CSV table of C-alpha atoms in Angstrom, one decimal:
chain,number,residue,atom,x,y,z
A,987,MET,CA,-263.7,108.4,1.3
A,988,ASN,CA,-260.8,108.5,4.0
A,989,ARG,CA,-257.5,108.7,1.7
A,990,TYR,CA,-256.0,106.9,4.8
A,991,ARG,CA,-258.2,103.9,3.4
A,992,ASN,CA,-257.2,104.3,-0.2
A,993,TYR,CA,-254.0,101.9,-1.1
A,994,ALA,CA,-253.3,104.4,-4.0
A,995,TYR,CA,-253.2,107.5,-1.5
A,996,TYR,CA,-250.3,105.0,-0.2
A,997,GLN,CA,-248.9,104.0,-3.3
A,998,HIS,CA,-248.8,107.4,-4.5
A,999,SER,CA,-246.8,108.6,-1.4
A,1000,ILE,CA,-244.7,105.1,-1.6
A,1001,SER,CA,-243.4,106.8,-5.4
A,1002,ALA,CA,-242.4,110.0,-4.2
A,1003,SER,CA,-240.6,108.3,-0.9
A,1004,LYS,CA,-238.8,106.5,-3.4
A,1005,ALA,CA,-237.8,109.6,-5.3
A,1006,LEU,CA,-237.2,111.8,-3.0
A,1007,LEU,CA,-235.1,109.0,-0.7
A,1008,SER,CA,-231.8,110.8,-2.1
A,1009,THR,CA,-232.6,114.6,-2.1
A,1010,ARG,CA,-234.9,115.0,0.9
A,1011,PRO,CA,-234.3,111.3,3.3
A,1012,ASP,CA,-236.3,113.8,6.0
A,1013,LEU,CA,-239.7,113.7,4.0
A,1014,VAL,CA,-239.6,109.8,4.0
A,1015,LYS,CA,-238.5,109.7,7.3
A,1016,THR,CA,-241.4,111.8,8.0
A,1017,PHE,CA,-243.5,109.4,6.1
A,1018,ILE,CA,-242.5,106.3,7.7
A,1019,ALA,CA,-243.2,107.5,10.8
A,1020,LYS,CA,-246.9,108.9,10.0
A,1021,LEU,CA,-247.1,105.4,8.6
A,1022,ASP,CA,-246.3,103.8,12.3
A,1023,GLN,CA,-249.0,106.1,13.5
A,1024,LEU,CA,-251.1,105.2,11.7
A,1025,HIS,CA,-251.1,101.8,12.1
A,1026,GLN,CA,-251.0,102.4,16.0
A,1027,GLN,CA,-254.0,103.9,15.5
A,1028,HIS,CA,-256.0,101.6,12.4
A,1029,GLY,CA,-253.8,98.7,12.6
A,1030,SER,CA,-256.7,96.7,14.3
A,1031,LYS,CA,-258.9,98.1,11.6
A,1032,GLU,CA,-257.3,98.6,8.5
A,1033,ARG,CA,-253.7,96.6,6.7
A,1034,ALA,CA,-253.2,99.5,4.2
A,1035,PRO,CA,-250.8,101.1,7.0
A,1036,LEU,CA,-248.9,97.8,7.7
A,1037,LEU,CA,-248.8,97.2,4.3
A,1038,ALA,CA,-247.9,100.1,2.8
A,1039,LYS,CA,-244.5,100.1,5.2
A,1040,LEU,CA,-244.0,96.4,3.8
A,1041,GLU,CA,-243.7,97.9,0.3
A,1042,LEU,CA,-241.7,100.9,1.4
A,1043,ASP,CA,-239.4,99.0,3.1
A,1044,LEU,CA,-238.4,97.1,-0.4
A,1045,GLY,CA,-238.0,100.2,-1.9
A,1046,LEU,CA,-235.4,101.0,0.8
A,1047,VAL,CA,-233.3,97.9,0.8
A,1048,GLU,CA,-233.6,98.3,-3.0
A,1049,ARG,CA,-232.1,101.1,-2.8
A,1050,SER,CA,-229.2,99.9,0.0
A,1051,SER,CA,-231.0,102.9,2.3
A,1052,ASP,CA,-229.8,103.1,6.1
A,1053,LEU,CA,-233.8,103.8,6.6
A,1054,ALA,CA,-234.7,100.1,5.6
A,1055,LEU,CA,-235.8,98.1,8.4
A,1056,VAL,CA,-233.3,95.6,10.1
A,1057,GLU,CA,-233.9,92.1,9.6
A,1058,ASP,CA,-235.5,90.5,12.7
A,1059,GLU,CA,-238.2,93.7,12.4
A,1060,TRP,CA,-239.4,93.4,9.2
A,1061,LYS,CA,-240.0,89.4,10.0
A,1062,ARG,CA,-241.6,90.5,13.0
A,1063,LEU,CA,-243.9,93.2,10.8
A,1064,VAL,CA,-244.6,90.7,8.1
A,1065,LYS,CA,-245.6,88.0,10.9
A,1066,GLU,CA,-248.0,90.5,12.9
A,1067,TYR,CA,-249.4,90.7,9.4
A,1068,TRP,CA,-250.1,87.5,8.6
A,1069,THR,CA,-251.3,87.1,11.6
A,1070,ARG,CA,-253.9,90.0,12.0
A,1071,TRP,CA,-255.2,89.6,7.8
A,1072,GLY,CA,-254.4,85.5,7.4
A,1073,SER,CA,-257.8,84.8,6.9
A,1074,LYS,CA,-258.2,87.5,3.9
A,1075,GLY,CA,-257.6,85.9,1.0
A,1076,SER,CA,-255.1,87.8,-0.8
A,1077,ILE,CA,-252.7,87.9,1.7
A,1078,VAL,CA,-250.2,85.8,0.4
A,1079,SER,CA,-250.9,88.0,-3.2
A,1080,GLU,CA,-250.1,91.2,-1.3
A,1081,LEU,CA,-246.8,89.5,1.0
A,1082,GLU,CA,-245.7,88.7,-2.4
A,1083,ALA,CA,-245.9,92.1,-3.9
A,1084,VAL,CA,-243.4,93.2,-1.0
A,1085,VAL,CA,-241.1,90.7,-0.1
A,1086,GLY,CA,-238.6,91.1,-2.9
A,1087,GLY,CA,-235.2,89.2,-2.5
A,1088,ARG,CA,-236.7,87.4,0.2
A,1089,ARG,CA,-239.0,84.7,-0.7
A,1090,ASP,CA,-237.6,81.9,1.0
A,1091,TRP,CA,-238.1,83.3,4.2
A,1092,LEU,CA,-242.0,83.9,3.3
A,1093,ARG,CA,-241.9,80.6,1.6
A,1094,GLU,CA,-240.3,79.1,5.3
A,1095,LEU,CA,-243.1,81.2,7.0
A,1096,MET,CA,-246.1,79.6,4.7
A,1097,GLU,CA,-244.9,76.2,5.7
A,1098,GLY,CA,-244.7,76.6,9.2
A,1099,ARG,CA,-248.4,78.3,8.7
A,1100,ILE,CA,-249.3,74.9,7.2
A,1101,ALA,CA,-247.8,72.7,9.8
A,1102,GLU,CA,-249.8,74.6,12.2
A,1103,GLY,CA,-253.3,73.4,10.4
A,1104,GLN,CA,-253.4,75.9,7.9
A,1105,VAL,CA,-253.5,73.3,5.3
A,1106,CYS,CA,-255.4,75.8,2.6
A,1107,LEU,CA,-252.4,77.3,1.7
A,1108,LEU,CA,-250.9,73.7,0.1
A,1109,ARG,CA,-251.8,74.8,-3.4
A,1110,ARG,CA,-251.0,78.2,-2.8
A,1111,LEU,CA,-247.4,77.5,-1.9
A,1112,ALA,CA,-247.0,75.0,-4.8
A,1113,ASP,CA,-248.0,78.4,-7.0
A,1114,PHE,CA,-245.7,80.3,-5.1
A,1115,CYS,CA,-242.2,77.6,-5.5
């Protein structure tokens, strides 16, 4: 199996990046660049690189790292993820795991998607709130 299709690979790399953040930020930057590259190469077929980038960013925000995405870029990537992979049943759970303190914004995104006709999210939104 290709390791880039196995989310355990990403989770291991995310954990290592968080551990190395204070001593080797250059390696974390390299991993971020690799995630960007993988997303560019495989983003239409694989959701793992973008989800991993969002998960890593949560850790960077929690550690007040200057490597964290700016809020507008983070929101753009979440919307991109939702638009591309929204037909998958696990998308809300996946995003819940990486939003951290941004739950209100994700709730607003869900409400917007419901207003656009994705009524299947109504129950999920009730559970989310």
